[in-house]
XYZ file of C-alpha atoms in Angstrom:
532
model
C 31.633 135.177 123.064
C 30.072 138.500 122.175
C 31.811 140.499 119.493
C 33.100 144.030 119.703
C 30.029 145.840 118.431
C 30.271 148.649 115.919
C 34.069 148.514 115.578
C 34.857 146.290 112.653
C 31.381 145.100 111.731
C 29.872 148.380 110.604
C 26.920 148.467 113.018
C 26.237 148.494 116.741
C 26.144 144.895 117.938
C 25.242 143.349 121.255
C 28.030 143.276 123.831
C 27.535 141.776 127.268
C 30.009 142.710 129.970
C 30.521 140.022 132.651
C 29.542 141.051 136.165
C 33.079 140.352 137.387
C 34.421 142.937 134.909
C 31.812 145.503 135.974
C 32.709 144.964 139.611
C 36.388 145.281 138.825
C 35.800 148.570 136.998
C 33.634 149.937 139.829
C 36.109 149.120 142.597
C 39.080 150.186 140.489
C 37.418 153.556 139.922
C 36.562 153.913 143.608
C 40.104 153.113 144.747
C 41.518 155.691 142.315
C 39.113 158.281 143.715
C 40.222 157.373 147.247
C 43.946 157.426 146.275
C 44.331 153.932 147.723
C 47.688 152.984 146.168
C 47.977 149.383 147.480
C 44.512 148.455 146.181
C 45.038 150.251 142.875
C 48.320 148.429 142.360
C 46.759 145.064 143.216
C 43.852 145.561 140.813
C 46.173 146.884 138.103
C 48.866 144.208 138.325
C 46.884 141.163 139.523
C 43.119 141.428 138.981
C 43.326 142.923 135.492
C 45.597 140.116 134.298
C 43.421 137.403 135.874
C 40.277 138.776 134.250
C 42.128 139.103 130.944
C 43.125 135.440 131.056
C 39.612 134.380 132.014
C 37.452 136.462 129.668
C 39.684 138.149 127.075
C 42.615 135.853 126.416
C 42.540 136.440 122.654
C 40.046 139.287 122.430
C 39.919 142.962 123.409
C 38.330 144.174 126.601
C 34.915 145.902 126.370
C 35.063 149.355 124.817
C 34.857 152.213 127.256
C 31.226 152.990 126.431
C 30.215 149.682 128.051
C 32.061 150.598 131.240
C 31.295 154.329 131.475
C 27.971 153.959 133.316
C 29.567 151.850 136.053
C 32.109 154.604 136.768
C 29.761 157.626 136.678
C 30.950 158.633 133.209
C 34.170 159.877 134.815
C 36.275 161.373 132.006
C 39.685 160.814 133.605
C 38.961 157.205 134.527
C 37.679 156.524 131.008
C 40.976 157.781 129.562
C 42.935 155.597 131.976
C 40.746 152.603 131.153
C 41.280 153.126 127.421
C 45.046 153.250 128.001
C 44.857 149.775 129.555
C 42.355 148.644 126.916
C 44.693 149.456 124.010
C 47.705 147.998 125.787
C 45.845 144.701 126.182
C 44.719 144.865 122.551
C 48.318 145.283 121.352
C 49.457 142.376 123.529
C 46.701 139.855 122.755
C 45.274 140.859 119.350
C 46.421 142.270 116.030
C 45.812 146.060 116.086
C 44.321 147.612 112.975
C 45.243 151.037 111.637
C 42.137 152.419 113.297
C 43.214 150.901 116.617
C 46.598 152.581 116.259
C 44.997 155.949 115.504
C 42.494 155.657 118.357
C 45.247 154.758 120.801
C 47.274 157.786 119.655
C 44.253 160.030 120.161
C 43.725 158.607 123.642
C 47.343 159.226 124.648
C 47.101 162.792 123.335
C 43.897 163.341 125.335
C 45.289 161.709 128.488
C 48.654 163.472 128.498
C 47.024 166.708 127.362
C 44.622 166.569 130.317
C 47.457 165.890 132.759
C 49.492 168.764 131.321
C 46.709 171.352 131.395
C 44.757 170.530 134.552
C 45.452 170.463 138.254
C 46.164 166.777 138.861
C 45.501 165.598 142.418
C 45.259 161.808 142.047
C 47.834 159.200 143.021
C 48.671 156.246 140.772
C 51.155 153.382 141.240
C 54.584 154.242 139.881
C 54.667 150.969 137.944
C 51.540 152.052 136.031
C 53.060 155.440 135.215
C 56.185 153.742 133.890
C 54.045 151.340 131.848
C 52.235 154.326 130.314
C 55.478 155.821 129.020
C 56.867 152.447 127.999
C 53.704 151.430 126.125
C 53.447 154.871 124.504
C 56.914 154.392 123.007
C 56.299 150.745 122.133
C 53.207 151.724 120.123
C 55.176 154.521 118.419
C 57.829 151.969 117.466
C 55.146 149.512 116.332
C 53.497 152.138 114.124
C 56.821 153.003 112.470
C 57.385 149.307 111.757
C 53.818 148.946 110.453
C 53.999 151.840 107.999
C 57.280 150.523 106.580
C 55.502 147.491 105.080
C 53.884 149.488 102.288
C 54.470 146.836 99.622
C 51.984 144.494 101.345
C 49.206 147.085 101.765
C 46.120 147.635 99.648
C 45.552 151.021 97.958
C 42.829 151.785 100.520
C 45.206 151.116 103.429
C 47.843 153.364 101.868
C 45.311 156.188 101.491
C 44.285 155.830 105.145
C 47.941 155.834 106.161
C 48.517 159.060 104.214
C 45.647 160.667 106.147
C 47.350 159.605 109.385
C 50.547 161.327 108.272
C 48.623 164.558 107.616
C 47.200 164.377 111.151
C 50.718 163.595 112.502
C 49.603 160.331 114.075
C 52.616 158.816 115.872
C 54.839 161.455 114.302
C 58.376 161.369 115.727
C 58.493 165.094 116.478
C 55.074 164.973 118.131
C 56.156 162.045 120.314
C 59.304 163.923 121.386
C 57.258 167.061 122.080
C 54.862 165.163 124.352
C 57.727 163.599 126.325
C 59.506 166.936 126.643
C 56.283 168.644 127.749
C 55.875 166.048 130.518
C 59.470 166.652 131.640
C 59.017 170.438 131.655
C 55.617 170.461 133.365
C 56.721 168.026 136.070
C 59.633 170.188 137.212
C 61.640 167.004 137.681
C 64.860 168.437 136.248
C 65.042 171.207 138.853
C 64.230 168.724 141.621
C 66.963 166.312 140.526
C 69.466 169.129 140.154
C 68.679 170.175 143.712
C 69.232 166.954 145.647
C 70.099 164.387 142.975
C 66.871 162.465 143.602
C 67.483 161.713 147.298
C 64.023 162.803 148.461
C 62.332 161.059 145.524
C 63.943 157.741 146.491
C 63.336 158.276 150.191
C 59.584 158.736 149.691
C 59.423 156.210 146.814
C 57.824 158.827 144.580
C 54.774 159.425 146.810
C 55.000 162.898 148.346
C 52.547 163.727 151.182
C 49.589 165.867 150.087
C 50.870 165.883 146.522
C 50.156 163.971 143.324
C 52.893 161.709 142.011
C 51.454 161.489 138.492
C 53.156 164.377 136.700
C 56.376 164.076 138.700
C 56.894 160.416 137.870
C 55.705 160.759 134.268
C 58.332 163.472 133.868
C 60.963 161.282 135.485
C 60.209 158.323 133.228
C 59.949 160.591 130.174
C 63.656 161.347 130.535
C 64.302 157.682 129.797
C 61.700 157.872 127.023
C 63.537 160.744 125.339
C 66.766 158.754 125.423
C 64.997 155.782 123.873
C 63.484 157.727 120.969
C 66.753 159.474 120.099
C 68.543 156.129 120.221
C 65.945 154.514 117.934
C 66.553 157.161 115.260
C 70.356 156.848 115.618
C 71.143 160.118 117.432
C 73.269 158.704 120.236
C 74.852 161.920 121.470
C 71.448 163.571 121.924
C 70.167 160.371 123.555
C 72.734 160.755 126.341
C 72.072 164.493 126.575
C 68.312 163.969 126.821
C 68.468 161.971 130.051
C 70.080 164.835 132.020
C 70.219 165.157 135.029
C 69.931 161.372 135.491
C 73.319 159.703 135.435
C 73.909 156.006 134.945
C 77.307 156.196 136.620
C 75.985 157.768 139.841
C 73.311 155.369 141.041
C 73.064 156.400 144.703
C 69.749 158.238 144.257
C 68.565 156.627 141.032
C 64.871 155.731 141.325
C 64.668 153.256 138.427
C 65.943 150.189 140.394
C 62.531 150.245 142.118
C 60.974 149.367 138.741
C 63.053 146.776 136.924
C 61.641 147.513 133.463
C 62.535 151.187 133.746
C 65.996 150.314 135.077
C 66.726 147.923 132.216
C 65.475 150.375 129.583
C 67.593 153.229 130.951
C 70.815 151.213 131.047
C 70.199 149.282 127.827
C 69.762 152.389 125.680
C 72.414 154.312 127.610
C 74.970 151.532 127.195
C 74.091 151.091 123.523
C 74.509 154.828 122.910
C 77.976 154.689 124.462
C 78.843 151.621 122.383
C 77.912 153.332 119.110
C 80.057 156.342 120.064
C 83.099 154.080 120.616
C 83.085 154.737 124.361
C 83.490 151.092 125.309
C 84.657 151.685 128.886
C 81.497 153.625 129.718
C 79.297 151.171 127.801
C 80.750 148.208 129.690
C 80.262 150.042 132.959
C 76.568 150.604 132.173
C 75.947 147.005 131.125
C 77.841 145.691 134.148
C 75.669 147.709 136.564
C 72.327 146.552 135.173
C 73.387 142.935 134.574
C 74.588 142.678 138.148
C 71.264 144.116 139.339
C 69.302 141.594 137.265
C 71.515 138.774 138.565
C 70.596 139.729 142.131
C 66.849 140.319 141.771
C 65.602 138.185 138.870
C 64.469 135.446 141.260
C 61.791 137.830 142.549
C 60.292 138.154 139.054
C 59.955 134.484 138.072
C 56.168 134.637 138.348
C 55.942 138.037 136.647
C 54.404 138.318 133.135
C 57.474 140.356 132.177
C 59.957 137.628 133.172
C 60.527 136.419 129.598
C 61.159 139.982 128.448
C 63.603 140.508 131.326
C 65.551 137.398 130.292
C 65.576 138.550 126.661
C 67.013 141.966 127.527
C 69.469 140.306 129.885
C 70.805 138.150 127.041
C 70.936 141.100 124.629
C 73.037 143.111 127.058
C 75.454 140.215 127.509
C 75.822 140.142 123.727
C 76.540 143.877 123.650
C 78.977 143.504 126.536
C 80.805 140.757 124.602
C 81.167 143.187 121.696
C 82.534 145.865 124.057
C 85.195 143.532 125.433
C 86.154 142.267 121.980
C 86.749 145.839 120.797
C 88.250 147.024 124.095
C 89.620 144.183 126.271
C 90.665 146.701 128.935
C 86.964 147.178 129.759
C 86.998 143.779 131.483
C 88.844 145.348 134.432
C 85.693 147.226 135.476
C 83.380 144.184 135.428
C 82.052 142.442 138.494
C 83.270 138.856 138.853
C 79.711 137.486 138.662
C 79.031 139.326 135.411
C 82.380 138.288 133.951
C 81.734 134.629 134.774
C 78.259 134.742 133.215
C 79.706 136.418 130.124
C 82.365 133.745 129.700
C 79.801 130.962 130.097
C 77.595 132.484 127.409
C 80.000 133.949 124.859
C 83.542 132.637 125.318
C 83.549 131.172 121.784
C 82.053 134.311 120.257
C 84.581 136.523 122.038
C 87.441 134.342 120.815
C 86.116 134.572 117.243
C 85.747 138.353 117.473
C 89.280 138.511 118.877
C 90.420 136.902 115.610
C 88.546 139.578 113.655
C 85.552 137.457 112.574
C 83.128 140.011 111.122
C 80.264 137.513 110.885
C 80.156 137.095 114.666
C 80.038 140.858 115.182
C 77.245 141.036 112.603
C 75.236 138.241 114.253
C 75.515 139.598 117.796
C 74.645 143.129 116.703
C 71.560 141.933 114.817
C 70.287 140.037 117.834
C 71.048 142.688 120.462
C 70.429 146.076 118.822
C 67.162 148.038 119.202
C 64.503 147.977 116.494
C 65.535 151.193 114.756
C 62.950 153.400 113.090
C 63.021 156.044 110.389
C 61.822 159.442 111.550
C 60.157 160.156 108.191
C 57.404 158.142 106.442
C 58.216 156.127 103.300
C 57.394 157.314 99.788
C 54.031 155.578 99.597
C 53.667 155.886 95.828
C 57.121 154.465 95.088
C 57.907 152.049 97.916
C 58.203 148.477 96.674
C 60.189 146.984 99.552
C 60.039 146.903 103.321
C 61.613 150.206 104.359
C 62.058 149.090 107.975
C 65.418 147.635 107.002
C 66.786 151.010 105.885
C 67.280 152.356 109.402
C 68.655 149.046 110.668
C 71.119 148.634 107.804
C 72.375 152.199 108.203
C 73.262 151.518 111.850
C 74.632 148.034 111.116
C 76.872 149.344 108.325
C 78.122 152.150 110.559
C 78.989 149.654 113.278
C 80.686 147.161 110.926
C 82.678 149.982 109.321
C 84.201 150.683 112.727
C 84.870 146.973 113.289
C 86.555 146.577 109.890
C 88.758 149.587 110.571
C 90.460 147.584 113.315
C 90.115 144.086 111.887
C 93.884 143.507 111.728
C 94.620 145.075 115.110
C 94.080 141.940 117.274
C 96.818 140.114 115.364
C 99.151 143.113 115.633
C 98.461 143.357 119.327
C 99.254 139.665 119.853
C 102.666 140.125 118.243
C 103.403 143.213 120.356
C 102.562 141.311 123.538
C 105.303 138.785 122.690
C 108.085 141.365 122.624
C 109.503 144.137 124.758
C 111.080 145.575 121.612
C 111.050 144.578 117.942
C 112.319 146.214 114.808
C 109.816 147.754 112.439
C 111.196 145.600 109.619
C 110.817 142.389 111.590
C 107.274 143.247 112.719
C 106.282 144.120 109.131
C 107.498 140.704 108.014
C 105.450 138.988 110.729
C 102.359 140.967 109.707
C 103.036 140.213 106.024
C 102.874 143.863 104.979
C 105.270 146.669 104.092
C 106.553 149.181 106.635
C 104.264 151.984 105.403
C 101.180 149.817 105.937
C 102.510 148.745 109.337
C 102.933 152.381 110.385
C 99.296 152.985 109.510
C 98.216 149.991 111.582
C 100.315 151.127 114.546
C 98.804 154.611 114.340
C 95.341 153.077 114.070
C 95.965 150.919 117.145
C 97.224 153.962 119.017
C 94.134 155.914 118.024
C 91.690 153.129 118.909
C 93.248 152.826 122.352
C 92.176 156.397 123.156
C 88.558 157.052 124.051
C 86.416 159.366 126.121
C 85.688 158.176 129.629
C 83.158 159.723 131.999
C 84.933 161.751 134.670
C 82.125 162.818 136.997
C 79.199 165.221 136.834
C 75.622 164.885 135.627
C 76.443 165.196 131.913
C 76.810 161.681 130.532
C 78.334 162.968 127.293
C 81.260 164.586 129.121
C 84.560 162.845 129.723
C 88.308 162.986 129.416
C 90.467 161.216 126.886
C 92.140 158.146 128.349
C 94.175 155.185 127.117
C 92.098 152.014 127.281
C 94.630 149.272 126.710
C 96.630 146.622 128.493
C 99.828 147.616 126.643
C 101.652 150.802 125.716
C 104.153 151.191 122.884
C 106.096 153.812 120.937
C 108.525 153.903 117.999
C 112.142 154.802 118.701
C 115.479 154.600 116.863
C 118.050 152.062 118.022
C 121.283 154.070 118.562
C 123.484 151.086 117.672
C 121.887 149.865 114.467
C 120.023 153.027 113.474
C 116.900 150.987 112.708
C 113.443 151.923 113.941
C 112.198 149.843 116.851
C 108.753 149.374 118.389
C 109.241 149.622 122.161
C 106.510 147.841 124.152
C 105.717 148.344 127.836
C 103.204 145.902 129.288
C 100.691 147.701 131.502
C 98.494 144.686 132.186
C 97.617 144.432 135.861
C 98.171 141.262 137.854
C 94.924 139.355 138.287
C 93.493 139.183 141.787
C 91.454 136.234 142.945
C 89.687 137.815 145.918
C 86.402 138.517 144.017
C 86.431 134.993 142.579
C 86.874 133.426 146.025
C 84.258 135.732 147.570
C 81.759 134.710 144.880
C 82.218 131.000 145.601
C 82.123 131.539 149.368
C 78.780 133.297 148.916
C 77.449 130.464 146.757
C 78.634 127.907 149.320
C 76.814 129.791 152.095
C 73.623 129.821 149.992
C 73.871 126.043 149.511
C 74.375 125.485 153.251
C 71.387 127.710 154.046
C 69.160 125.859 151.550
C 70.202 122.496 152.973
C 69.366 123.614 156.493
C 65.772 124.486 155.552
C 63.061 121.904 156.369
C 61.805 119.793 153.451
C 58.780 121.318 151.650
C 56.497 118.420 152.643
C 57.418 118.704 156.312
C 56.976 122.437 156.233
C 53.531 122.077 154.647
C 52.500 119.503 157.237
C 53.731 121.699 160.061
C 51.671 124.680 158.905
C 48.184 123.318 159.945
C 49.571 122.179 163.288
C 50.965 125.633 163.929
C 47.618 127.155 162.956
C 45.727 124.876 165.386
C 48.157 125.717 168.185
């Protein structure tokens, strides 16, 4: 196969583009000019992947200069082509530092053009989401790459320093680009006006209007949340997504694009989890896990199916953590989600209920985002992989919260056994003195209170509520004069209607599948029907 001339070899080499690729580029360009969304989407999602598997399975696509003549040297199309070119390169090859810099320059040129010119083209919404998603993935990848200074040569370090001077993949620059797309699109005012009803009704394609800036702005709201979450600023992450709201999903557009929907709820739920708002976190995870449960069958042949399953498992792990720290959150879960959670993590949840820190540590490691540091490492002094610094800071913060309530599950189990018990007796059961027991009781009381969303578009807002299946207070026994812990059980009686409804639905699915004709018979009947 021909090599990529002039890129790594130091001189212009011969590069032959297959006729199929030239034809694809020509028709792709023509369909974009004609604003033919169905054909653009087919060539973007189907043809591009087929040609990649056939000609470029482990190699980059032809550089844009080999395609430019076929598409009349069109500047906008060349930028779009390069966006797909670098995405393929990241997926199938090992990007060099120059690749990373060139991709950054292309994104700056592409987004800069869209922000400063009168855009009149239409592009598939899935492509616009992929642009934002890939932009942030490459930012994350660059931050991980620059953290491995100890394995770099002096020349690589010098080139990396030059990139820092030019602010290549700089965190502030990335945030500025996303915010500029949000501001230019006017999406915030539109969502404040009708909550996104018209956007969902028209599926993002407004008559006589381009969808490019509008949808890039919409998806950039999720992008802003993601970046703030990656650097550990969870409050700002929830603020950044305004006026989208994960708790009001009536006019939420992201369910139309599963990747965008998962990203929004994954980072939103994680931000709630790290702020000790377990009720809201569980509600977010429940909504997206239920959605995946219902639609994942449609994506079995999708290239993203493995990634969907991975995120699905990560969110079940995070949901298990939520329920271990706040068992009352289970009341808001759908029966299907709760059953899947028990099948996957019943043993882990039991271990966390006993205060096993190692299980918390393991689940958090597997399910958390790949955190990044917003500042570059000290290149002249770094001797270790600095990528672990951001991760360990978040892990230690999380485990500190877990350790602060490590003894509370045992205390809670004792309280559930009694309607009243003396402070002295309870201290003996807990094997501690009364002063330490008072501290634990106050800690339990404090941990039971948390903010819960109470309506509105601000996801950081809420009212303080008690999230517990028991209530208790300390009182003095008038007869003995001793202090007593008075317990009132607030646990609701379990209802079995959702459980029965779930199994009735599964039974109906089985009956429907059994009533279908066998595949062989159906295949044999097809030619006969065609002849008739």
